[in-house]
Amino acid sequence: QVHLVESGGGSVEPGGSLTLSCVASGFVDNNGCMAWFRQTPGKEREGVASTHLLGTTRYLNSVLGRFTVSADKDKKIAYLQMNLLKAGDSAIYYCAARLGVCAGLRQSDFTFWGQGTQVTVSS
């Protein structure tokens, strides 16, 4: 069982930056994938970015060049650095994890979920 706790959400003006963190407990080794999803009311949860604990990353096209996902494999913490934020990035952001390789950015690819953290981009 992997337990995930997110932090770092908040309110920011358009063009601003935020960094989300996700602390994972329960990984027994570094063969695991962590990801960030986001969801707004009435919409399906959308995969934003994923990273294997050993470094392979994947991104949603609309965040390429603005968001950076990374992981500290020793501390089992995943980060999502978000720059040039837009109003359309406002959502609840969820951390997700699975054992083994990063298979994709669909909800069904991930087994474990955090409780979510709100990100609001508004002037």
mmCIF file of N, CA and C in Angstrom:
data_model
loop_
_atom_site.group_PDB
_atom_site.id
_atom_site.type_symbol
_atom_site.label_atom_id
_atom_site.label_comp_id
_atom_site.label_asym_id
_atom_site.label_seq_id
_atom_site.Cartn_x
_atom_site.Cartn_y
_atom_site.Cartn_z
ATOM 1 N N GLN A 1 0.844 -1.196 0.000
ATOM 2 C CA GLN A 1 0.000 0.000 0.000
ATOM 3 C C GLN A 1 0.882 1.250 0.000
ATOM 4 N N VAL A 2 0.568 2.204 -0.869
ATOM 5 C CA VAL A 2 1.311 3.470 -0.941
ATOM 6 C C VAL A 2 0.376 4.588 -0.509
ATOM 7 N N HIS A 3 0.833 5.382 0.433
ATOM 8 C CA HIS A 3 0.050 6.518 0.937
ATOM 9 C C HIS A 3 0.667 7.810 0.395
ATOM 10 N N LEU A 4 -0.186 8.723 -0.094
ATOM 11 C CA LEU A 4 0.285 9.941 -0.741
ATOM 12 C C LEU A 4 -0.299 11.166 -0.061
ATOM 13 N N VAL A 5 0.535 12.166 0.171
ATOM 14 C CA VAL A 5 0.073 13.417 0.769
ATOM 15 C C VAL A 5 0.610 14.583 -0.056
ATOM 16 N N GLU A 6 -0.334 15.368 -0.616
ATOM 17 C CA GLU A 6 0.066 16.522 -1.434
ATOM 18 C C GLU A 6 0.128 17.784 -0.583
ATOM 19 N N SER A 7 0.904 18.743 -1.059
ATOM 20 C CA SER A 7 0.929 20.075 -0.456
ATOM 21 C C SER A 7 1.385 21.072 -1.524
ATOM 22 N N GLY A 8 1.184 22.356 -1.245
ATOM 23 C CA GLY A 8 1.702 23.385 -2.129
ATOM 24 C C GLY A 8 0.686 24.111 -2.970
ATOM 25 N N GLY A 9 -0.571 23.722 -2.901
ATOM 26 C CA GLY A 9 -1.585 24.427 -3.669
ATOM 27 C C GLY A 9 -1.835 25.824 -3.112
ATOM 28 N N GLY A 10 -2.600 26.607 -3.846
ATOM 29 C CA GLY A 10 -2.922 27.945 -3.402
ATOM 30 C C GLY A 10 -3.456 28.788 -4.533
ATOM 31 N N SER A 11 -3.456 30.095 -4.312
ATOM 32 C CA SER A 11 -3.956 31.044 -5.303
ATOM 33 C C SER A 11 -2.797 31.861 -5.864
ATOM 34 N N VAL A 12 -2.841 32.098 -7.158
ATOM 35 C CA VAL A 12 -1.770 32.853 -7.817
ATOM 36 C C VAL A 12 -2.382 33.605 -8.990
ATOM 37 N N GLU A 13 -1.762 34.691 -9.375
ATOM 38 C CA GLU A 13 -2.216 35.461 -10.529
ATOM 39 C C GLU A 13 -1.725 34.811 -11.821
ATOM 40 N N PRO A 14 -2.416 35.069 -12.912
ATOM 41 C CA PRO A 14 -1.948 34.545 -14.210
ATOM 42 C C PRO A 14 -0.502 34.951 -14.474
ATOM 43 N N GLY A 15 0.269 33.991 -14.978
ATOM 44 C CA GLY A 15 1.685 34.224 -15.203
ATOM 45 C C GLY A 15 2.564 33.842 -14.041
ATOM 46 N N GLY A 16 1.945 33.547 -12.906
ATOM 47 C CA GLY A 16 2.697 33.195 -11.715
ATOM 48 C C GLY A 16 3.108 31.738 -11.676
ATOM 49 N N SER A 17 3.719 31.353 -10.558
ATOM 50 C CA SER A 17 4.264 30.003 -10.395
ATOM 51 C C SER A 17 3.826 29.392 -9.068
ATOM 52 N N LEU A 18 3.725 28.082 -9.057
ATOM 53 C CA LEU A 18 3.491 27.307 -7.842
ATOM 54 C C LEU A 18 4.247 26.004 -7.974
ATOM 55 N N THR A 19 4.634 25.448 -6.838
ATOM 56 C CA THR A 19 5.236 24.112 -6.824
ATOM 57 C C THR A 19 4.437 23.220 -5.898
ATOM 58 N N LEU A 20 3.967 22.111 -6.427
ATOM 59 C CA LEU A 20 3.259 21.104 -5.637
ATOM 60 C C LEU A 20 4.241 20.015 -5.237
ATOM 61 N N SER A 21 4.016 19.453 -4.051
ATOM 62 C CA SER A 21 4.823 18.341 -3.557
ATOM 63 C C SER A 21 3.925 17.184 -3.188
ATOM 64 N N CYS A 22 4.435 15.992 -3.344
ATOM 65 C CA CYS A 22 3.694 14.792 -2.976
ATOM 66 C C CYS A 22 4.644 13.835 -2.281
ATOM 67 N N VAL A 23 4.393 13.597 -1.008
ATOM 68 C CA VAL A 23 5.214 12.678 -0.227
ATOM 69 C C VAL A 23 4.574 11.304 -0.256
ATOM 70 N N ALA A 24 5.349 10.319 -0.683
ATOM 71 C CA ALA A 24 4.856 8.947 -0.766
ATOM 72 C C ALA A 24 5.478 8.091 0.328
ATOM 73 N N SER A 25 4.648 7.280 0.948
ATOM 74 C CA SER A 25 5.160 6.291 1.896
ATOM 75 C C SER A 25 4.618 4.931 1.475
ATOM 76 N N GLY A 26 5.498 3.922 1.542
ATOM 77 C CA GLY A 26 5.070 2.580 1.184
ATOM 78 C C GLY A 26 5.779 1.978 -0.005
ATOM 79 N N PHE A 27 6.515 2.796 -0.768
ATOM 80 C CA PHE A 27 7.323 2.211 -1.836
ATOM 81 C C PHE A 27 8.459 1.406 -1.195
ATOM 82 N N VAL A 28 8.644 0.170 -1.637
ATOM 83 C CA VAL A 28 9.700 -0.651 -1.046
ATOM 84 C C VAL A 28 11.008 -0.528 -1.817
ATOM 85 N N ASP A 29 10.928 0.007 -3.059
ATOM 86 C CA ASP A 29 12.134 0.254 -3.829
ATOM 87 C C ASP A 29 11.874 1.433 -4.759
ATOM 88 N N ASN A 30 12.745 1.657 -5.742
ATOM 89 C CA ASN A 30 12.591 2.802 -6.648
ATOM 90 C C ASN A 30 11.858 2.454 -7.944
ATOM 91 N N ASN A 31 11.267 1.281 -8.009
ATOM 92 C CA ASN A 31 10.525 0.911 -9.206
ATOM 93 C C ASN A 31 9.064 1.305 -9.046
ATOM 94 N N GLY A 32 8.830 2.613 -9.178
ATOM 95 C CA GLY A 32 7.476 3.115 -9.021
ATOM 96 C C GLY A 32 7.284 4.373 -9.839
ATOM 97 N N CYS A 33 6.061 4.645 -10.162
ATOM 98 C CA CYS A 33 5.704 5.800 -10.986
ATOM 99 C C CYS A 33 4.808 6.722 -10.177
ATOM 100 N N MET A 34 5.092 8.018 -10.249
ATOM 101 C CA MET A 34 4.245 9.009 -9.590
ATOM 102 C C MET A 34 3.766 10.004 -10.630
ATOM 103 N N ALA A 35 2.566 10.503 -10.436
ATOM 104 C CA ALA A 35 1.967 11.375 -11.448
ATOM 105 C C ALA A 35 1.107 12.438 -10.802
ATOM 106 N N TRP A 36 0.796 13.435 -11.613
ATOM 107 C CA TRP A 36 -0.120 14.490 -11.216
ATOM 108 C C TRP A 36 -1.297 14.526 -12.177
ATOM 109 N N PHE A 37 -2.485 14.574 -11.598
ATOM 110 C CA PHE A 37 -3.725 14.729 -12.345
ATOM 111 C C PHE A 37 -4.406 15.998 -11.859
ATOM 112 N N ARG A 38 -5.362 16.467 -12.639
ATOM 113 C CA ARG A 38 -6.162 17.604 -12.189
ATOM 114 C C ARG A 38 -7.603 17.406 -12.614
ATOM 115 N N GLN A 39 -8.494 18.048 -11.862
ATOM 116 C CA GLN A 39 -9.919 17.890 -12.132
ATOM 117 C C GLN A 39 -10.655 19.167 -11.779
ATOM 118 N N THR A 40 -11.558 19.562 -12.672
ATOM 119 C CA THR A 40 -12.461 20.678 -12.424
ATOM 120 C C THR A 40 -13.889 20.142 -12.400
ATOM 121 N N PRO A 41 -14.814 20.862 -11.772
ATOM 122 C CA PRO A 41 -16.195 20.375 -11.660
ATOM 123 C C PRO A 41 -16.805 20.035 -13.014
ATOM 124 N N GLY A 42 -17.403 18.873 -13.104
ATOM 125 C CA GLY A 42 -18.079 18.461 -14.316
ATOM 126 C C GLY A 42 -17.192 17.856 -15.375
ATOM 127 N N LYS A 43 -15.890 17.789 -15.106
ATOM 128 C CA LYS A 43 -14.954 17.230 -16.085
ATOM 129 C C LYS A 43 -14.250 16.007 -15.521
ATOM 130 N N GLU A 44 -13.764 15.168 -16.419
ATOM 131 C CA GLU A 44 -13.014 14.005 -15.990
ATOM 132 C C GLU A 44 -11.626 14.417 -15.483
ATOM 133 N N ARG A 45 -11.085 13.565 -14.620
ATOM 134 C CA ARG A 45 -9.737 13.811 -14.130
ATOM 135 C C ARG A 45 -8.740 13.650 -15.283
ATOM 136 N N GLU A 46 -7.836 14.607 -15.394
ATOM 137 C CA GLU A 46 -6.924 14.694 -16.542
ATOM 138 C C GLU A 46 -5.489 14.496 -16.080
ATOM 139 N N GLY A 47 -4.763 13.612 -16.757
ATOM 140 C CA GLY A 47 -3.361 13.405 -16.432
ATOM 141 C C GLY A 47 -2.518 14.570 -16.903
ATOM 142 N N VAL A 48 -1.702 15.131 -16.017
ATOM 143 C CA VAL A 48 -0.887 16.301 -16.316
ATOM 144 C C VAL A 48 0.560 15.905 -16.600
ATOM 145 N N ALA A 49 1.135 15.101 -15.728
ATOM 146 C CA ALA A 49 2.531 14.706 -15.900
ATOM 147 C C ALA A 49 2.815 13.487 -15.033
ATOM 148 N N SER A 50 3.782 12.701 -15.467
ATOM 149 C CA SER A 50 4.205 11.556 -14.667
ATOM 150 C C SER A 50 5.722 11.464 -14.669
ATOM 151 N N THR A 51 6.251 10.829 -13.642
ATOM 152 C CA THR A 51 7.678 10.572 -13.562
ATOM 153 C C THR A 51 7.924 9.261 -12.858
ATOM 154 N N HIS A 52 8.792 8.457 -13.432
ATOM 155 C CA HIS A 52 9.240 7.280 -12.713
ATOM 156 C C HIS A 52 10.230 7.764 -11.648
ATOM 157 N N LEU A 53 10.329 7.035 -10.560
ATOM 158 C CA LEU A 53 11.255 7.452 -9.502
ATOM 159 C C LEU A 53 12.696 7.491 -10.003
ATOM 160 N N LEU A 54 12.974 6.773 -11.092
ATOM 161 C CA LEU A 54 14.319 6.790 -11.665
ATOM 162 C C LEU A 54 14.439 7.753 -12.842
ATOM 163 N N GLY A 55 13.368 8.547 -13.146
ATOM 164 C CA GLY A 55 13.575 9.699 -14.008
ATOM 165 C C GLY A 55 12.775 9.862 -15.277
ATOM 166 N N THR A 56 12.166 8.825 -15.856
ATOM 167 C CA THR A 56 11.436 9.004 -17.111
ATOM 168 C C THR A 56 10.186 9.838 -16.885
ATOM 169 N N THR A 57 9.988 10.843 -17.733
ATOM 170 C CA THR A 57 8.848 11.745 -17.548
ATOM 171 C C THR A 57 7.934 11.763 -18.768
ATOM 172 N N ARG A 58 6.691 12.208 -18.532
ATOM 173 C CA ARG A 58 5.695 12.341 -19.592
ATOM 174 C C ARG A 58 4.797 13.513 -19.232
ATOM 175 N N TYR A 59 4.328 14.254 -20.259
ATOM 176 C CA TYR A 59 3.528 15.453 -20.007
ATOM 177 C C TYR A 59 2.288 15.512 -20.890
ATOM 178 N N LEU A 60 1.260 16.152 -20.371
ATOM 179 C CA LEU A 60 0.112 16.579 -21.160
ATOM 180 C C LEU A 60 0.613 17.678 -22.102
ATOM 181 N N ASN A 61 0.202 17.639 -23.355
ATOM 182 C CA ASN A 61 0.721 18.597 -24.333
ATOM 183 C C ASN A 61 0.531 20.048 -23.910
ATOM 184 N N SER A 62 -0.584 20.353 -23.292
ATOM 185 C CA SER A 62 -0.890 21.753 -22.982
ATOM 186 C C SER A 62 -0.018 22.338 -21.863
ATOM 187 N N VAL A 63 0.741 21.503 -21.168
ATOM 188 C CA VAL A 63 1.608 22.016 -20.104
ATOM 189 C C VAL A 63 3.083 21.945 -20.472
ATOM 190 N N LEU A 64 3.382 21.382 -21.632
ATOM 191 C CA LEU A 64 4.778 21.284 -22.066
ATOM 192 C C LEU A 64 5.413 22.665 -22.115
ATOM 193 N N GLY A 65 6.610 22.767 -21.538
ATOM 194 C CA GLY A 65 7.322 24.041 -21.528
ATOM 195 C C GLY A 65 6.957 24.936 -20.360
ATOM 196 N N ARG A 66 5.863 24.605 -19.663
ATOM 197 C CA ARG A 66 5.443 25.412 -18.506
ATOM 198 C C ARG A 66 5.564 24.646 -17.194
ATOM 199 N N PHE A 67 5.285 23.364 -17.225
ATOM 200 C CA PHE A 67 5.321 22.530 -16.021
ATOM 201 C C PHE A 67 6.517 21.587 -16.091
ATOM 202 N N THR A 68 7.090 21.318 -14.924
ATOM 203 C CA THR A 68 8.187 20.350 -14.826
ATOM 204 C C THR A 68 7.900 19.386 -13.687
ATOM 205 N N VAL A 69 7.904 18.095 -13.994
ATOM 206 C CA VAL A 69 7.704 17.064 -12.971
ATOM 207 C C VAL A 69 9.052 16.453 -12.634
ATOM 208 N N SER A 70 9.242 16.162 -11.360
ATOM 209 C CA SER A 70 10.498 15.551 -10.931
ATOM 210 C C SER A 70 10.237 14.728 -9.683
ATOM 211 N N ALA A 71 11.212 13.921 -9.314
ATOM 212 C CA ALA A 71 11.071 13.089 -8.119
ATOM 213 C C ALA A 71 12.413 12.961 -7.413
ATOM 214 N N ASP A 72 12.347 12.968 -6.103
ATOM 215 C CA ASP A 72 13.516 12.658 -5.267
ATOM 216 C C ASP A 72 13.357 11.194 -4.872
ATOM 217 N N LYS A 73 14.134 10.338 -5.500
ATOM 218 C CA LYS A 73 13.932 8.906 -5.311
ATOM 219 C C LYS A 73 14.303 8.452 -3.906
ATOM 220 N N ASP A 74 15.210 9.153 -3.258
ATOM 221 C CA ASP A 74 15.614 8.760 -1.908
ATOM 222 C C ASP A 74 14.546 9.124 -0.883
ATOM 223 N N LYS A 75 13.935 10.302 -1.049
ATOM 224 C CA LYS A 75 12.896 10.743 -0.117
ATOM 225 C C LYS A 75 11.504 10.314 -0.556
ATOM 226 N N LYS A 76 11.383 9.802 -1.815
ATOM 227 C CA LYS A 76 10.092 9.379 -2.352
ATOM 228 C C LYS A 76 9.116 10.572 -2.368
ATOM 229 N N ILE A 77 9.580 11.680 -2.899
ATOM 230 C CA ILE A 77 8.765 12.874 -3.048
ATOM 231 C C ILE A 77 8.717 13.248 -4.531
ATOM 232 N N ALA A 78 7.526 13.517 -5.028
ATOM 233 C CA ALA A 78 7.344 14.018 -6.388
ATOM 234 C C ALA A 78 6.982 15.494 -6.328
ATOM 235 N N TYR A 79 7.478 16.226 -7.320
ATOM 236 C CA TYR A 79 7.212 17.654 -7.394
ATOM 237 C C TYR A 79 6.581 17.992 -8.745
ATOM 238 N N LEU A 80 5.772 19.036 -8.739
ATOM 239 C CA LEU A 80 5.267 19.583 -9.992
ATOM 240 C C LEU A 80 5.507 21.092 -9.935
ATOM 241 N N GLN A 81 6.508 21.543 -10.669
ATOM 242 C CA GLN A 81 6.802 22.970 -10.758
ATOM 243 C C GLN A 81 5.951 23.534 -11.886
ATOM 244 N N MET A 82 5.102 24.501 -11.553
ATOM 245 C CA MET A 82 4.180 25.068 -12.529
ATOM 246 C C MET A 82 4.502 26.538 -12.744
ATOM 247 N N ASN A 83 4.887 26.876 -13.961
ATOM 248 C CA ASN A 83 5.210 28.256 -14.324
ATOM 249 C C ASN A 83 4.226 28.768 -15.370
ATOM 250 N N LEU A 84 4.195 30.076 -15.553
ATOM 251 C CA LEU A 84 3.323 30.704 -16.557
ATOM 252 C C LEU A 84 1.895 30.182 -16.435
ATOM 253 N N LEU A 85 1.403 30.168 -15.229
ATOM 254 C CA LEU A 85 0.077 29.611 -14.971
ATOM 255 C C LEU A 85 -1.002 30.433 -15.648
ATOM 256 N N LYS A 86 -2.030 29.729 -16.109
ATOM 257 C CA LYS A 86 -3.169 30.335 -16.784
ATOM 258 C C LYS A 86 -4.432 30.020 -15.997
ATOM 259 N N ALA A 87 -5.477 30.781 -16.261
ATOM 260 C CA ALA A 87 -6.753 30.532 -15.586
ATOM 261 C C ALA A 87 -7.231 29.105 -15.838
ATOM 262 N N GLY A 88 -6.961 28.594 -17.020
ATOM 263 C CA GLY A 88 -7.371 27.237 -17.371
ATOM 264 C C GLY A 88 -6.639 26.145 -16.614
ATOM 265 N N ASP A 89 -5.583 26.518 -15.882
ATOM 266 C CA ASP A 89 -4.883 25.530 -15.054
ATOM 267 C C ASP A 89 -5.532 25.363 -13.685
ATOM 268 N N SER A 90 -6.510 26.197 -13.368
ATOM 269 C CA SER A 90 -7.197 26.107 -12.085
ATOM 270 C C SER A 90 -7.912 24.773 -11.973
ATOM 271 N N ALA A 91 -7.684 24.087 -10.865
ATOM 272 C CA ALA A 91 -8.267 22.754 -10.673
ATOM 273 C C ALA A 91 -7.840 22.233 -9.311
ATOM 274 N N ILE A 92 -8.428 21.101 -8.935
ATOM 275 C CA ILE A 92 -7.870 20.337 -7.825
ATOM 276 C C ILE A 92 -6.823 19.411 -8.429
ATOM 277 N N TYR A 93 -5.627 19.462 -7.906
ATOM 278 C CA TYR A 93 -4.521 18.637 -8.393
ATOM 279 C C TYR A 93 -4.329 17.452 -7.459
ATOM 280 N N TYR A 94 -4.274 16.266 -8.060
ATOM 281 C CA TYR A 94 -4.124 15.033 -7.309
ATOM 282 C C TYR A 94 -2.798 14.371 -7.644
ATOM 283 N N CYS A 95 -2.161 13.826 -6.638
ATOM 284 C CA CYS A 95 -0.988 12.983 -6.822
ATOM 285 C C CYS A 95 -1.463 11.541 -6.942
ATOM 286 N N ALA A 96 -0.813 10.795 -7.817
ATOM 287 C CA ALA A 96 -1.151 9.390 -8.008
ATOM 288 C C ALA A 96 0.134 8.577 -8.094
ATOM 289 N N ALA A 97 0.019 7.289 -7.833
ATOM 290 C CA ALA A 97 1.199 6.426 -7.885
ATOM 291 C C ALA A 97 0.804 5.014 -8.278
ATOM 292 N N ARG A 98 1.771 4.318 -8.810
ATOM 293 C CA ARG A 98 1.606 2.902 -9.129
ATOM 294 C C ARG A 98 2.964 2.242 -8.946
ATOM 295 N N LEU A 99 2.940 0.957 -8.717
ATOM 296 C CA LEU A 99 4.178 0.184 -8.639
ATOM 297 C C LEU A 99 4.619 -0.151 -10.054
ATOM 298 N N GLY A 100 5.936 -0.181 -10.276
ATOM 299 C CA GLY A 100 6.444 -0.548 -11.587
ATOM 300 C C GLY A 100 6.623 0.643 -12.507
ATOM 301 N N VAL A 101 6.647 0.378 -13.801
ATOM 302 C CA VAL A 101 6.915 1.414 -14.800
ATOM 303 C C VAL A 101 5.734 2.368 -14.950
ATOM 304 N N CYS A 102 6.015 3.515 -15.575
ATOM 305 C CA CYS A 102 4.955 4.460 -15.906
ATOM 306 C C CYS A 102 4.313 3.985 -17.210
ATOM 307 N N ALA A 103 3.060 3.547 -17.148
ATOM 308 C CA ALA A 103 2.406 2.963 -18.317
ATOM 309 C C ALA A 103 1.671 3.983 -19.162
ATOM 310 N N GLY A 104 1.208 5.064 -18.571
ATOM 311 C CA GLY A 104 0.422 6.059 -19.303
ATOM 312 C C GLY A 104 -0.064 7.118 -18.353
ATOM 313 N N LEU A 105 -0.926 8.009 -18.856
ATOM 314 C CA LEU A 105 -1.467 9.092 -18.040
ATOM 315 C C LEU A 105 -2.989 9.009 -17.950
ATOM 316 N N ARG A 106 -3.495 7.798 -17.868
ATOM 317 C CA ARG A 106 -4.925 7.604 -17.651
ATOM 318 C C ARG A 106 -5.154 7.286 -16.180
ATOM 319 N N GLN A 107 -6.335 7.640 -15.693
ATOM 320 C CA GLN A 107 -6.660 7.327 -14.295
ATOM 321 C C GLN A 107 -6.469 5.844 -14.007
ATOM 322 N N SER A 108 -6.865 5.000 -14.953
ATOM 323 C CA SER A 108 -6.811 3.557 -14.752
ATOM 324 C C SER A 108 -5.388 3.014 -14.679
ATOM 325 N N ASP A 109 -4.406 3.835 -15.045
ATOM 326 C CA ASP A 109 -3.009 3.397 -14.969
ATOM 327 C C ASP A 109 -2.462 3.471 -13.549
ATOM 328 N N PHE A 110 -3.200 4.121 -12.641
ATOM 329 C CA PHE A 110 -2.677 4.381 -11.306
ATOM 330 C C PHE A 110 -3.551 3.753 -10.230
ATOM 331 N N THR A 111 -2.878 3.287 -9.179
ATOM 332 C CA THR A 111 -3.536 2.516 -8.120
ATOM 333 C C THR A 111 -3.810 3.340 -6.875
ATOM 334 N N PHE A 112 -2.887 4.242 -6.554
ATOM 335 C CA PHE A 112 -2.943 4.954 -5.285
ATOM 336 C C PHE A 112 -3.139 6.451 -5.561
ATOM 337 N N TRP A 113 -3.917 7.094 -4.678
ATOM 338 C CA TRP A 113 -4.277 8.500 -4.899
ATOM 339 C C TRP A 113 -4.165 9.305 -3.611
ATOM 340 N N GLY A 114 -3.761 10.566 -3.756
ATOM 341 C CA GLY A 114 -3.785 11.492 -2.649
ATOM 342 C C GLY A 114 -5.137 12.169 -2.537
ATOM 343 N N GLN A 115 -5.245 13.071 -1.572
ATOM 344 C CA GLN A 115 -6.533 13.705 -1.281
ATOM 345 C C GLN A 115 -6.784 14.937 -2.139
ATOM 346 N N GLY A 116 -5.768 15.460 -2.809
ATOM 347 C CA GLY A 116 -5.924 16.613 -3.693
ATOM 348 C C GLY A 116 -5.575 17.928 -3.030
ATOM 349 N N THR A 117 -5.147 18.870 -3.846
ATOM 350 C CA THR A 117 -4.843 20.211 -3.367
ATOM 351 C C THR A 117 -5.328 21.214 -4.412
ATOM 352 N N GLN A 118 -5.968 22.283 -3.960
ATOM 353 C CA GLN A 118 -6.586 23.243 -4.862
ATOM 354 C C GLN A 118 -5.556 24.224 -5.413
ATOM 355 N N VAL A 119 -5.604 24.436 -6.719
ATOM 356 C CA VAL A 119 -4.808 25.473 -7.386
ATOM 357 C C VAL A 119 -5.779 26.418 -8.078
ATOM 358 N N THR A 120 -5.695 27.692 -7.747
ATOM 359 C CA THR A 120 -6.564 28.704 -8.346
ATOM 360 C C THR A 120 -5.709 29.777 -9.001
ATOM 361 N N VAL A 121 -5.944 30.010 -10.284
ATOM 362 C CA VAL A 121 -5.213 31.035 -11.030
ATOM 363 C C VAL A 121 -6.210 32.113 -11.421
ATOM 364 N N SER A 122 -6.062 33.285 -10.813
ATOM 365 C CA SER A 122 -7.048 34.336 -11.026
ATOM 366 C C SER A 122 -6.429 35.685 -10.716
ATOM 367 N N SER A 123 -6.885 36.698 -11.460
ATOM 368 C CA SER A 123 -6.435 38.056 -11.176
ATOM 369 C C SER A 123 -7.431 38.753 -10.260
#
